[in-house]
CSV table of C-alpha atoms and ligand atoms in Angstrom, one decimal:
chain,number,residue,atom,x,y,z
A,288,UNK,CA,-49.4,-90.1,-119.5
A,289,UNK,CA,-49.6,-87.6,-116.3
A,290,UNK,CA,-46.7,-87.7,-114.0
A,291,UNK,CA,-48.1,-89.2,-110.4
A,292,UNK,CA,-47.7,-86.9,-107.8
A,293,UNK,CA,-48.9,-87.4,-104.5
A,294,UNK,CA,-47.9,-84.3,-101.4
A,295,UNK,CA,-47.5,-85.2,-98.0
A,296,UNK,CA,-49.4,-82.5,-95.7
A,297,UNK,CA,-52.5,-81.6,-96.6
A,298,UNK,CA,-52.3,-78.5,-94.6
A,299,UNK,CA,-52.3,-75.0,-95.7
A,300,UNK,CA,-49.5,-75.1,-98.1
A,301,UNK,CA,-49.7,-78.7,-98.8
A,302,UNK,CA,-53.3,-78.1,-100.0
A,303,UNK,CA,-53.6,-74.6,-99.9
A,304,UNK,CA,-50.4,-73.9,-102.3
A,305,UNK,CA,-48.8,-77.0,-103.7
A,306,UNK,CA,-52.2,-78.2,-104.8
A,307,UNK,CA,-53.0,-74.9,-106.3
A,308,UNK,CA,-50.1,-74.5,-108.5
A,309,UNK,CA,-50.2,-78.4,-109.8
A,310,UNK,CA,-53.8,-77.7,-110.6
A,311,UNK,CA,-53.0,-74.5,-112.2
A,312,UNK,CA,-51.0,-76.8,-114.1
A,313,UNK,CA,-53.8,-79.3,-115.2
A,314,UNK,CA,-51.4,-82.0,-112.8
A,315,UNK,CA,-53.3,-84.4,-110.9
A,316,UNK,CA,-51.8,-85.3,-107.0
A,317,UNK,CA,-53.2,-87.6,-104.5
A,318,UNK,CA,-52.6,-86.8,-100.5
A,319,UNK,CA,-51.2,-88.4,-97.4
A,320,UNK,CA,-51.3,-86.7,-94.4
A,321,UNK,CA,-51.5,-88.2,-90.8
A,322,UNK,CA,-54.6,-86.1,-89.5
A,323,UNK,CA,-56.9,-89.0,-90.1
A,324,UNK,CA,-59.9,-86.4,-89.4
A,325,UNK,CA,-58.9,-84.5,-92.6
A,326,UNK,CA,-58.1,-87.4,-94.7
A,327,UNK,CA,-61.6,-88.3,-94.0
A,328,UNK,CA,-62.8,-84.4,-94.7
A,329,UNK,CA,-60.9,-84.5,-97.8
A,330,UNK,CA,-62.4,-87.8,-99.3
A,331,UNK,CA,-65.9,-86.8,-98.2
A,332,UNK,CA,-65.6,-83.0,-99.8
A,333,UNK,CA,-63.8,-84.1,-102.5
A,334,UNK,CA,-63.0,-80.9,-103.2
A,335,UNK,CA,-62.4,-77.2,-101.6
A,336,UNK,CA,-61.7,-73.7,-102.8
A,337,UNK,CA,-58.3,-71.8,-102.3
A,338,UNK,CA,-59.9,-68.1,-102.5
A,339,UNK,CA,-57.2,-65.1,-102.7
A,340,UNK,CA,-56.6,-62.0,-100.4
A,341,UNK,CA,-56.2,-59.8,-103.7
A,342,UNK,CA,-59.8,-59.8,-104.5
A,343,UNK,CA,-59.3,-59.3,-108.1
A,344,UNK,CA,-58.0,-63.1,-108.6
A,345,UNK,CA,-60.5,-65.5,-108.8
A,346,UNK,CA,-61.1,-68.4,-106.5
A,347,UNK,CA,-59.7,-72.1,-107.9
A,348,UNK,CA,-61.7,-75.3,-107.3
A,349,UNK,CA,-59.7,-78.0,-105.7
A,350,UNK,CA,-60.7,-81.5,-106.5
A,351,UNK,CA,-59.9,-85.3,-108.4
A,352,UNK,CA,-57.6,-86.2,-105.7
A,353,UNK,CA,-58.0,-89.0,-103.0
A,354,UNK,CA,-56.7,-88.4,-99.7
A,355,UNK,CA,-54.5,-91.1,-97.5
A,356,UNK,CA,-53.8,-91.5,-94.1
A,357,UNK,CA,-50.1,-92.6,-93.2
A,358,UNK,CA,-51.1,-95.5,-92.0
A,359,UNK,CA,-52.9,-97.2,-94.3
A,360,UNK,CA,-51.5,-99.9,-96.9
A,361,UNK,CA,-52.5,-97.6,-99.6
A,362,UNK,CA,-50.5,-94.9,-98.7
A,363,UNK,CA,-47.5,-97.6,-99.3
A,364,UNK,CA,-48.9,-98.3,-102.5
A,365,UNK,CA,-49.4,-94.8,-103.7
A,366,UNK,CA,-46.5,-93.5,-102.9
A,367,UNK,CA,-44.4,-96.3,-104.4
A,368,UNK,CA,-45.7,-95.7,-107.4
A,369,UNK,CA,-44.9,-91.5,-107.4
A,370,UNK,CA,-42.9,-89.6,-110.2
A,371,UNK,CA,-42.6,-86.7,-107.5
A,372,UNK,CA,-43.5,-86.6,-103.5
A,373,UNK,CA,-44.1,-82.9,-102.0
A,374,UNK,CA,-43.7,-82.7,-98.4
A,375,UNK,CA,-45.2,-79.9,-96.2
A,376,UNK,CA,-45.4,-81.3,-92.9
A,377,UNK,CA,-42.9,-79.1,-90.7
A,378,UNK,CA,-39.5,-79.3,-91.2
A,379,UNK,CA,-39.3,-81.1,-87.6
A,380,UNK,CA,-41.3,-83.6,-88.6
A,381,UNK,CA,-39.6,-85.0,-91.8
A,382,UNK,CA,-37.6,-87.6,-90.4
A,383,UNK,CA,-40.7,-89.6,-89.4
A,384,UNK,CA,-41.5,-89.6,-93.1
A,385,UNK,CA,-38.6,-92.0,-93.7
A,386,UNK,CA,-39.9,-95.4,-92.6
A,387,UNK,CA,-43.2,-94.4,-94.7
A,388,UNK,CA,-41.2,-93.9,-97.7
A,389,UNK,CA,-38.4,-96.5,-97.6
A,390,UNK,CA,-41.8,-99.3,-97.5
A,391,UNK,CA,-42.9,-97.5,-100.7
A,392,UNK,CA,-39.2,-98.0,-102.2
A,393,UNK,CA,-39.0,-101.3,-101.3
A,394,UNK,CA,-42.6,-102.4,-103.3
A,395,UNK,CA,-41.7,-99.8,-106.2
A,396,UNK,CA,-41.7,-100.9,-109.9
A,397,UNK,CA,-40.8,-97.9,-111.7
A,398,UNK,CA,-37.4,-97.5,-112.7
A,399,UNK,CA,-37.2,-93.9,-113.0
A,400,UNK,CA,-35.4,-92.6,-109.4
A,401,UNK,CA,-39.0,-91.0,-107.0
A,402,UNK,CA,-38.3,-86.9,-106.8
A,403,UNK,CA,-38.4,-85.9,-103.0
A,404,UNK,CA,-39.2,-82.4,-102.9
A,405,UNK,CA,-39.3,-80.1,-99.4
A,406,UNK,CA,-41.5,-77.3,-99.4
A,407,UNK,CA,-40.8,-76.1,-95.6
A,408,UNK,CA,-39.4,-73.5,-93.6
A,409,UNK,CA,-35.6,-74.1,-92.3
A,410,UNK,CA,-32.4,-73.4,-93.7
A,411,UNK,CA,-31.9,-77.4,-95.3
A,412,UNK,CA,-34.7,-79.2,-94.5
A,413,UNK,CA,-33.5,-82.3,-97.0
A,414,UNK,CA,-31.0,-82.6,-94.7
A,415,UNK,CA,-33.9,-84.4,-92.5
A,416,UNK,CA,-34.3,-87.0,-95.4
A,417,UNK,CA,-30.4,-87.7,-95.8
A,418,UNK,CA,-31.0,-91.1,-95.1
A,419,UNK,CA,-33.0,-91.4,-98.6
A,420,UNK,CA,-30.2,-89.1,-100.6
A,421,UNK,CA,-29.1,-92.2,-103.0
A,422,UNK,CA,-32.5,-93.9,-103.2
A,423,UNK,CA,-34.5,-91.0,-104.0
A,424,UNK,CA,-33.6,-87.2,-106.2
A,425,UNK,CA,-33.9,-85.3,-102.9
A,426,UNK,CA,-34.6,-81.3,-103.6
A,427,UNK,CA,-35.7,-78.1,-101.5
A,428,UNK,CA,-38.1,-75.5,-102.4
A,429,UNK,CA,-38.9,-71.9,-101.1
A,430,UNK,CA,-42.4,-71.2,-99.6
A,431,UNK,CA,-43.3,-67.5,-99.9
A,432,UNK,CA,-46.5,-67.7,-100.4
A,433,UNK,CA,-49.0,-67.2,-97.0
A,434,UNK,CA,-52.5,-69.5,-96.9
A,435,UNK,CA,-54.1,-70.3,-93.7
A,436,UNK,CA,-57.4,-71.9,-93.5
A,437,UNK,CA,-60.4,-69.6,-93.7
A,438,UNK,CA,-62.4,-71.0,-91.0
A,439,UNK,CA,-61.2,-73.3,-88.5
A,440,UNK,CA,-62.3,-76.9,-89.1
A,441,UNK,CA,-62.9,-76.5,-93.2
A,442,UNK,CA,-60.8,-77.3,-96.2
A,443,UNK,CA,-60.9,-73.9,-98.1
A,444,UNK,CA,-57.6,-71.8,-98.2
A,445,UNK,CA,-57.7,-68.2,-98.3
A,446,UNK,CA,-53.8,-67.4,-100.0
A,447,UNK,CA,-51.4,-64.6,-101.3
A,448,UNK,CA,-51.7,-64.7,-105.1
A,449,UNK,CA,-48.0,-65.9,-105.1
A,450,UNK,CA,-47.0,-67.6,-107.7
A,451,UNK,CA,-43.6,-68.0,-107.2
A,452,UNK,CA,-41.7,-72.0,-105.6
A,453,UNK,CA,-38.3,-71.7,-106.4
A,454,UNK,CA,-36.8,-74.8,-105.8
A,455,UNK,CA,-32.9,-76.5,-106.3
A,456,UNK,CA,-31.9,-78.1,-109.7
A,457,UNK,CA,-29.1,-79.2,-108.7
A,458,UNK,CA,-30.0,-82.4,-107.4
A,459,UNK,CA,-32.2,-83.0,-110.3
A,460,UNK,CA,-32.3,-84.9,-113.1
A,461,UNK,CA,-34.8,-82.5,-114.8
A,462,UNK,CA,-36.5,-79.1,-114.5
A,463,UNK,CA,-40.2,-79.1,-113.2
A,464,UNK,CA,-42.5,-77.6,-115.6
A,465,UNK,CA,-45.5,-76.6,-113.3
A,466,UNK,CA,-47.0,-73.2,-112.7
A,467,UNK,CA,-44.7,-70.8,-110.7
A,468,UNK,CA,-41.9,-73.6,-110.2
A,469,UNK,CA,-38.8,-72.1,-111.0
A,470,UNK,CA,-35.0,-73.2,-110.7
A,471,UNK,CA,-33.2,-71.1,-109.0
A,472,UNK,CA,-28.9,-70.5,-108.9
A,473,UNK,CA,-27.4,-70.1,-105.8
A,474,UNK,CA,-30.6,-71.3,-104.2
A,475,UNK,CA,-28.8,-72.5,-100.7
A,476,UNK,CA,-27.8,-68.4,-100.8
A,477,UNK,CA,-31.6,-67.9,-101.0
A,478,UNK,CA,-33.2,-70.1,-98.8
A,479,UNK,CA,-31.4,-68.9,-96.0
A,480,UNK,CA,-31.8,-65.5,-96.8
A,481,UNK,CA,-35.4,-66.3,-96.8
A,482,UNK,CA,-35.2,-67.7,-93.2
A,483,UNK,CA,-32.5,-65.1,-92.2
A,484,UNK,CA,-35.5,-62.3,-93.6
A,485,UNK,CA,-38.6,-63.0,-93.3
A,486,UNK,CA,-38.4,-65.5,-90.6
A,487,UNK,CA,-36.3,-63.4,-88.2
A,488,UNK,CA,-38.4,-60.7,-88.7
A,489,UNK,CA,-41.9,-62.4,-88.6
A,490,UNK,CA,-40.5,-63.8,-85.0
A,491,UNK,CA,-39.4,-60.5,-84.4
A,492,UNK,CA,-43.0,-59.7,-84.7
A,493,UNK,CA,-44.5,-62.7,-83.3
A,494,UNK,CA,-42.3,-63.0,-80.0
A,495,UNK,CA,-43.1,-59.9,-78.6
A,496,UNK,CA,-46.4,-59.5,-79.9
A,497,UNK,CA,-46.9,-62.4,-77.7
A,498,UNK,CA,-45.2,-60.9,-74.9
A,499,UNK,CA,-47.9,-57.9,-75.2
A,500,UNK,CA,-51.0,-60.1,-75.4
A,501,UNK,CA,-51.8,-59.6,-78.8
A,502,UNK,CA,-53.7,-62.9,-81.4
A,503,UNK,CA,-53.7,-61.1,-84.3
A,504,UNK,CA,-50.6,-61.3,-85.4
A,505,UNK,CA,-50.8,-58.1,-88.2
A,506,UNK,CA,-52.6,-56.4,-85.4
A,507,UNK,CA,-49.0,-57.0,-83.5
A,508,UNK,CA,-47.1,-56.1,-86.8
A,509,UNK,CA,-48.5,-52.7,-86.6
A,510,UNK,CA,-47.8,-52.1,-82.7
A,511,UNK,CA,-45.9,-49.1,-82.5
A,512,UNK,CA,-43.1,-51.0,-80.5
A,513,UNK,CA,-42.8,-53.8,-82.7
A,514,UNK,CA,-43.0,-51.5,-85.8
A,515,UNK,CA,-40.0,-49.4,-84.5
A,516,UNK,CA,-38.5,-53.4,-83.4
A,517,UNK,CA,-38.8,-54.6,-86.9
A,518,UNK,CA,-38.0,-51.5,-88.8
A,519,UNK,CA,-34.8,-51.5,-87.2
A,520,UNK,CA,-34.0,-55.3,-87.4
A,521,UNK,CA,-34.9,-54.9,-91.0
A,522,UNK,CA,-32.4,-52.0,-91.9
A,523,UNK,CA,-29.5,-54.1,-90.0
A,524,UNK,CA,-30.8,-56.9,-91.8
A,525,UNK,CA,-30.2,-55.2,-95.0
A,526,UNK,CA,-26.7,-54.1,-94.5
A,527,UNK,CA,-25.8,-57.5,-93.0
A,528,UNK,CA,-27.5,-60.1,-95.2
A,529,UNK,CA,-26.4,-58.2,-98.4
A,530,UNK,CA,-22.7,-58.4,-97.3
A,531,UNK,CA,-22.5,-61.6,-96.0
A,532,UNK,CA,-24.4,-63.3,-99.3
A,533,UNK,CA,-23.0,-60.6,-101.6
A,534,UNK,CA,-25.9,-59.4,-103.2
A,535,UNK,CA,-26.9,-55.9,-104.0
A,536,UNK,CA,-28.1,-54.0,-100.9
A,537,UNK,CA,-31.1,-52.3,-103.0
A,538,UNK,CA,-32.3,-56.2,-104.1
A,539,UNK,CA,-32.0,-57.1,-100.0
A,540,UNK,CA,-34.0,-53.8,-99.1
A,541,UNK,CA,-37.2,-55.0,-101.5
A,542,UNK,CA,-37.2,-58.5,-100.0
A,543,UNK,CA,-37.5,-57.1,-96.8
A,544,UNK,CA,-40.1,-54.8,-97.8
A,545,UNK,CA,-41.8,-57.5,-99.6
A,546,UNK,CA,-41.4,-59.6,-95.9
A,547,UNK,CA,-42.8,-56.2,-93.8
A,548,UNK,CA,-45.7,-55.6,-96.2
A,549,UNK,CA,-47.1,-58.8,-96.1
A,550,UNK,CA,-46.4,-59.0,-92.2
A,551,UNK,CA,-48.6,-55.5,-91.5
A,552,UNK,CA,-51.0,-56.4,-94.1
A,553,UNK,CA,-54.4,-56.6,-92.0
A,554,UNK,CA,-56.3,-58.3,-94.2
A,555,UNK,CA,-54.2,-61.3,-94.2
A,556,UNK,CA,-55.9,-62.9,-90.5
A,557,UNK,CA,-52.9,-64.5,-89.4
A,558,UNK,CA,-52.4,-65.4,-85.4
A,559,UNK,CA,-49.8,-65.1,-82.9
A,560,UNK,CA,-50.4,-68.6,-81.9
A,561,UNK,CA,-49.6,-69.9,-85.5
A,562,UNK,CA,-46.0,-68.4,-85.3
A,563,UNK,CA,-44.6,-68.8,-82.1
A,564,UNK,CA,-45.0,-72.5,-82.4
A,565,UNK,CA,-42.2,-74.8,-82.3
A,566,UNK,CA,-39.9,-72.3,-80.7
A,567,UNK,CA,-36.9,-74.6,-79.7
A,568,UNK,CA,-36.9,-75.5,-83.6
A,569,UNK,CA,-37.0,-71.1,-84.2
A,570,UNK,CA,-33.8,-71.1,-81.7
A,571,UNK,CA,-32.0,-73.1,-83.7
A,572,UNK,CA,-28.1,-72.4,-84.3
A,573,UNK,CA,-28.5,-72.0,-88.3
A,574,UNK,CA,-32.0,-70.2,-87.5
A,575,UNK,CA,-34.0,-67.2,-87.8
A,576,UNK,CA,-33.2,-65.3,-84.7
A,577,UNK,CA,-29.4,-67.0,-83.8
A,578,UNK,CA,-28.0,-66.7,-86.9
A,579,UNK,CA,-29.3,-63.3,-87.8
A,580,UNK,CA,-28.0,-61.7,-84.3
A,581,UNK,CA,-24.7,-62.9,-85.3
A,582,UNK,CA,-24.7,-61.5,-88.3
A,583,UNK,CA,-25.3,-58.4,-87.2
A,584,UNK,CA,-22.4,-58.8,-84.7
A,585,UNK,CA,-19.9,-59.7,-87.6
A,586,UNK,CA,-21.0,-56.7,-89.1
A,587,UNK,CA,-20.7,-54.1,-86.0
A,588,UNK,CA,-24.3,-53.6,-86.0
A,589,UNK,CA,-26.2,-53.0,-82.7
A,590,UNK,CA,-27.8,-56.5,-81.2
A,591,UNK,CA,-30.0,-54.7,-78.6
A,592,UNK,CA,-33.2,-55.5,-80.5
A,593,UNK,CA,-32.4,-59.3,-81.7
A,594,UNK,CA,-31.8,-59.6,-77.8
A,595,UNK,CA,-35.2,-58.8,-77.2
A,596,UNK,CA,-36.6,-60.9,-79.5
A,597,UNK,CA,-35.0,-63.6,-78.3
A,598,UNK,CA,-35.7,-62.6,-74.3
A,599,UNK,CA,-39.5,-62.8,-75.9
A,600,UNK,CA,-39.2,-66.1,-77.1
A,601,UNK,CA,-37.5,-67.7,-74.1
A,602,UNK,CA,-40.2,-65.7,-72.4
A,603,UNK,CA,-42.8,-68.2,-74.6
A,604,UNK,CA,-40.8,-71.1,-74.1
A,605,UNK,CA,-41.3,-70.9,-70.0
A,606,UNK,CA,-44.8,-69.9,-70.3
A,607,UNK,CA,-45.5,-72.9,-72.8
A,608,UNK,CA,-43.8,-75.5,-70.9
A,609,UNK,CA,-45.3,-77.5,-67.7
A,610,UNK,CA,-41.8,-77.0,-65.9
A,611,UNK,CA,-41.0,-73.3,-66.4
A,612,UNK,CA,-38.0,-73.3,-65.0
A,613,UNK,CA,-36.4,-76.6,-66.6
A,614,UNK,CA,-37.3,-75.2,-69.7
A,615,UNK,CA,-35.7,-71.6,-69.4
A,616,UNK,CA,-32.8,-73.6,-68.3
A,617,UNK,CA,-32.2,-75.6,-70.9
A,618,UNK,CA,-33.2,-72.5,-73.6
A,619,UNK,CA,-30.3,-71.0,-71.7
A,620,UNK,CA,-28.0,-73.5,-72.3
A,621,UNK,CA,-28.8,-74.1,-76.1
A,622,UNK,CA,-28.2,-70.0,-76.1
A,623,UNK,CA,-24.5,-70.0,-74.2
A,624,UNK,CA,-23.3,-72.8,-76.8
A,625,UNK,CA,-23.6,-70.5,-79.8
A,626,UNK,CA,-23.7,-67.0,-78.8
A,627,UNK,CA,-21.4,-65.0,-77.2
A,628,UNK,CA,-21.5,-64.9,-73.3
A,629,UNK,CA,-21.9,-61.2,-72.8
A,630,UNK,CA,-24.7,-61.2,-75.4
A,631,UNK,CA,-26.3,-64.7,-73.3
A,632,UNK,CA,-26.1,-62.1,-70.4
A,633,UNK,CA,-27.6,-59.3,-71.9
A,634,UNK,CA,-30.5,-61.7,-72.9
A,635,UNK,CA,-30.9,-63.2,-69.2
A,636,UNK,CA,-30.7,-59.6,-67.9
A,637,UNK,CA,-33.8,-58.6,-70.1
A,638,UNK,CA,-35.7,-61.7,-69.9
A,639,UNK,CA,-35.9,-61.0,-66.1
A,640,UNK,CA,-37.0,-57.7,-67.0
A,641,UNK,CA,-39.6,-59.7,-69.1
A,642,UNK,CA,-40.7,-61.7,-66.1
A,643,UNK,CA,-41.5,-58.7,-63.7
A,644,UNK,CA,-44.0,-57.4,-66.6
A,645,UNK,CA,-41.7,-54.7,-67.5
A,646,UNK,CA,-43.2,-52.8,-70.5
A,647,UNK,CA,-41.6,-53.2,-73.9
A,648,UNK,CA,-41.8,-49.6,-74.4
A,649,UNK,CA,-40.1,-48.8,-71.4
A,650,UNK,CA,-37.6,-51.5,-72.0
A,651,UNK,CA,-37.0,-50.6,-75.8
A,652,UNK,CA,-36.5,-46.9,-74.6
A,653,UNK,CA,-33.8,-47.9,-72.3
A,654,UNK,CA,-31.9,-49.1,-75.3
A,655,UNK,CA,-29.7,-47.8,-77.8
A,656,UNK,CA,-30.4,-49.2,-81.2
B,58,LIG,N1,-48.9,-71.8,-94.1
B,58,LIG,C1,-48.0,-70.9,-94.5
B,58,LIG,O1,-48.3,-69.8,-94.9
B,58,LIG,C2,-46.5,-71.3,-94.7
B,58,LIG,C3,-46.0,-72.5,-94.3
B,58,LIG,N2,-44.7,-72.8,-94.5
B,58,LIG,C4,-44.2,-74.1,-94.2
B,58,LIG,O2,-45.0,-75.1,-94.8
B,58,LIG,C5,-44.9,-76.3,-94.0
B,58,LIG,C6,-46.3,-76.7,-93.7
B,58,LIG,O3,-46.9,-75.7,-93.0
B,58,LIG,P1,-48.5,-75.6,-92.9
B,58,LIG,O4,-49.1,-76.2,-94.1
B,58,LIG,O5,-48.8,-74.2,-92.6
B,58,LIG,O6,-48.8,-76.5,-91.7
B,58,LIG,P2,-50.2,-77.2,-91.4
B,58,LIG,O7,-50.2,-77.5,-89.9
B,58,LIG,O8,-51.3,-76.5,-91.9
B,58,LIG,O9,-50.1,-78.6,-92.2
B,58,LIG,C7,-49.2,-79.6,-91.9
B,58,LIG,C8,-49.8,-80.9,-92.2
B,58,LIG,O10,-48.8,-81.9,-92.2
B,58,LIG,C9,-49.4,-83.0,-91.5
B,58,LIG,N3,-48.3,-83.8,-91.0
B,58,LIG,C10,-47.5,-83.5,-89.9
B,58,LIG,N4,-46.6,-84.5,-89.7
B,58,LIG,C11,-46.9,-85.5,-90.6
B,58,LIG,C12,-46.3,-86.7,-90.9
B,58,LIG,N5,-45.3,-87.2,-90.2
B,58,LIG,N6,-46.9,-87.4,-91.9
B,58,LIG,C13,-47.9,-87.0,-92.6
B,58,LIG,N7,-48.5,-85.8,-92.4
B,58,LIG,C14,-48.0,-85.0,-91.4
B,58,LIG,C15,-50.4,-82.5,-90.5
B,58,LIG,O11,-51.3,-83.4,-90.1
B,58,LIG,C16,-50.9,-81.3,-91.2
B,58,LIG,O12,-52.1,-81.6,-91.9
B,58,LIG,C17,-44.0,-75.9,-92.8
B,58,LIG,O13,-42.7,-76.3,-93.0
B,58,LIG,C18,-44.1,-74.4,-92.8
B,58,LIG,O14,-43.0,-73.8,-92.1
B,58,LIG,C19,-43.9,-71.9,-95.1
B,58,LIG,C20,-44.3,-70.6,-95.4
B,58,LIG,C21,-45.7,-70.2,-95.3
B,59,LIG,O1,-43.8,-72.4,-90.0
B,59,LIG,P1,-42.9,-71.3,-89.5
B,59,LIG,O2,-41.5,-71.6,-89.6
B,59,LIG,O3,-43.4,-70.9,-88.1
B,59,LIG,O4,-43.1,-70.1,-90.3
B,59,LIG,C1,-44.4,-69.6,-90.7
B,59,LIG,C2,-44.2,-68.2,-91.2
B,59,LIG,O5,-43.2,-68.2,-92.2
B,59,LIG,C3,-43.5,-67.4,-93.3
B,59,LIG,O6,-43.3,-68.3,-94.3
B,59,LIG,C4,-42.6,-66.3,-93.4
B,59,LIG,O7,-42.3,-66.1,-94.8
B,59,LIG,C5,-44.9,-66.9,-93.0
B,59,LIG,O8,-45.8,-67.0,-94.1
B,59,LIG,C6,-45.4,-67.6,-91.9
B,59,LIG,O9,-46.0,-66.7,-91.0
């Protein structure tokens, strides 16, 4: 008999990917999610299409799953009855998973242990789950693979025809045999050279792209300031990453490519809006713009541009909150507890810049990088 799997999210990569790769696998899943608008969606389409940018792939059908909403009984019941959970709800949000999933425990038969795997951005996003760690196998995955919704409001997915989800072993009891899953060694190396990659550099893209008004977000990839921002983040990336994680520099040059590529590509129709979100999380000491900066400090590299990424995204954070200036001020704070003062002052100096409306151009030109 099938192994029961049911994936938390049904968002873009909770339905979008996950489901794609476990039907690519002949695997049948079930849903929870708490949008109760799209559980509703899902159970009345019953099935959707994930279509790919690469025109040459075909489309896949979606379908024979039910969808639940986390507050029904059912969801209790499904889920206690699960061989393998995939989460893809935002990293921020998986500690509100935990009362869900300790009901489930508490009504489950089966003997064998439930698999708990993470497929979301952040450098140990189990460690959300902790609580669960001797109940539950509790793993981590890597999400490469881009799918956004096609059109606002429907199910189907257009995706990168990535087949690639490496996740950990480690904390296994046995290897996943569905399409693209692959173990991975040193994965805690990987995952946050993922995050350290193409997270610094896509908010090295969406930041200021914000700052200069753009939606499209390749549109703001290919701005001639933000290409000379993130071409020059990406070469001190290289040298950095490669040394700290010891791996070839040529190997941490072709990730990075992969990132920028994918990034410019204007056929993928990503938004600015989509990746500025959640920009406290982004800030994060063991994140995709502080950790990277210091790196590049460790490493004697100029910071110039990493400071104006992060300028631009305490620039988002005032504009997004209703008390600009609390907000800024607590940004601030978060900032002087774990980077270097004269680099905390280099950032103030330029976010003021950023408040007048100074040009980027003007203000990258200033700068030696
Ligand atoms: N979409 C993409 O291309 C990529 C996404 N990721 C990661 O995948 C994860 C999911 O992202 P997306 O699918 O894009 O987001 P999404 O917003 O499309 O989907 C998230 C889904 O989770 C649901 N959700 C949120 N909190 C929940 C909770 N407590 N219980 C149940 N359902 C809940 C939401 O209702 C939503 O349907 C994130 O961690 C993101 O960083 C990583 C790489 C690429
Ligand atoms: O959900 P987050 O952390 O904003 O990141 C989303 C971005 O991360 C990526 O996974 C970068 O690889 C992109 O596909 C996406 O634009």
């Amino acid at each position: 008999m099938g192994k029961k799997i049911v994936i938390i999210g049904a968002g873009q990569t909770g339905r979008g990917f996950i489901a794609r790769l476990l039907k690519q696998s002949k695997q049948s899943f079930d849903f929870i999610d708490r949008n109760k608008e799209l559980v509703d969606l899902l159970n009345k389409e019953k099935q959707y299409k994930v279509s790919f940018y690469d025109s040459t792939q075909k489309s896949i059908e979606i379908d024979g799953f039910t969808a639940f909403h986390t507050e029904d009984k059912q969801a209790i019941t499904v889920l206690s009855d699960a061989d393998m959970v995939f989460t893809a709800i935002g990293e921020q949000n998986l500690d509100k998973l935990i009362p869900l999933i300790n009901k489930s425990l508490s009504v489950r038969k089966k003997v064998n242990k439930m698999i708990i795997m993470t497929c979301e951005n952040g450098t140990s996003p189990k460690l959300r789950l902790s609580k669960l760690e001797n109940q539950v196998e509790l793993s981590e995955s890597i999400i490469f693979c881009t799918t956004l919704v096609k059109n606002k409001g429907c199910l189907d997915i257009l995706s990168e025809n990535v087949n690639y989800l490496p996740y950990d072993l480690e904390p296994l009891s046995t290897q996943l045999h569905y399409h693209g899953m692959t173990p991975v060694n040193n994965f805690r190396d990987l995952i946050q050279r993922k995050i350290y990659t193409y997270n610094c550099l896509s908010a090295s893209i969406a930041y200021p792209g914000y700052y200069k008004g753009y939606t499209n977000y390749a549109n703001a990839a290919n701005d001639k300031d933000i290409l000379k921002i993130t071409d020059s983040i990406a070469e001190k990336l290289n040298s950095s990453i490669s040394r700290e994680f010891n791996v070839d520099y040529d190997e941490q040059e072709q990730f990075t490519l992969m990132a920028l590529k994918k990034f410019r590509n204007e056929k993928i129709v990503d938004t600015i809006e989509r990746n500025v979100g959640d920009v406290q999380r982004k800030l994060g000491k063991n994140e995709r713009m502080i950790r990277p900066i210091l790196l590049m400090k460790k490493y004697n590299f100029s910071t110039n541009l990493m400071e104006i990424v992060i300028a631009c995204a305490v620039y988002y954070g005032g504009k997004q909150s209703d008390n600009k200036m609390k907000e800024e001020k607590l940004i601030f704070e978060h900032l002087e507890q774990h980077l270097p003062m004269e680099m905390v002052n280099k950032i103030t100096q330029l976010y003021k810049q950023l408040s007048i409306g100074e040009p980027l151009s003007k203000i990258i030109s200033s700068l030696i990088f």
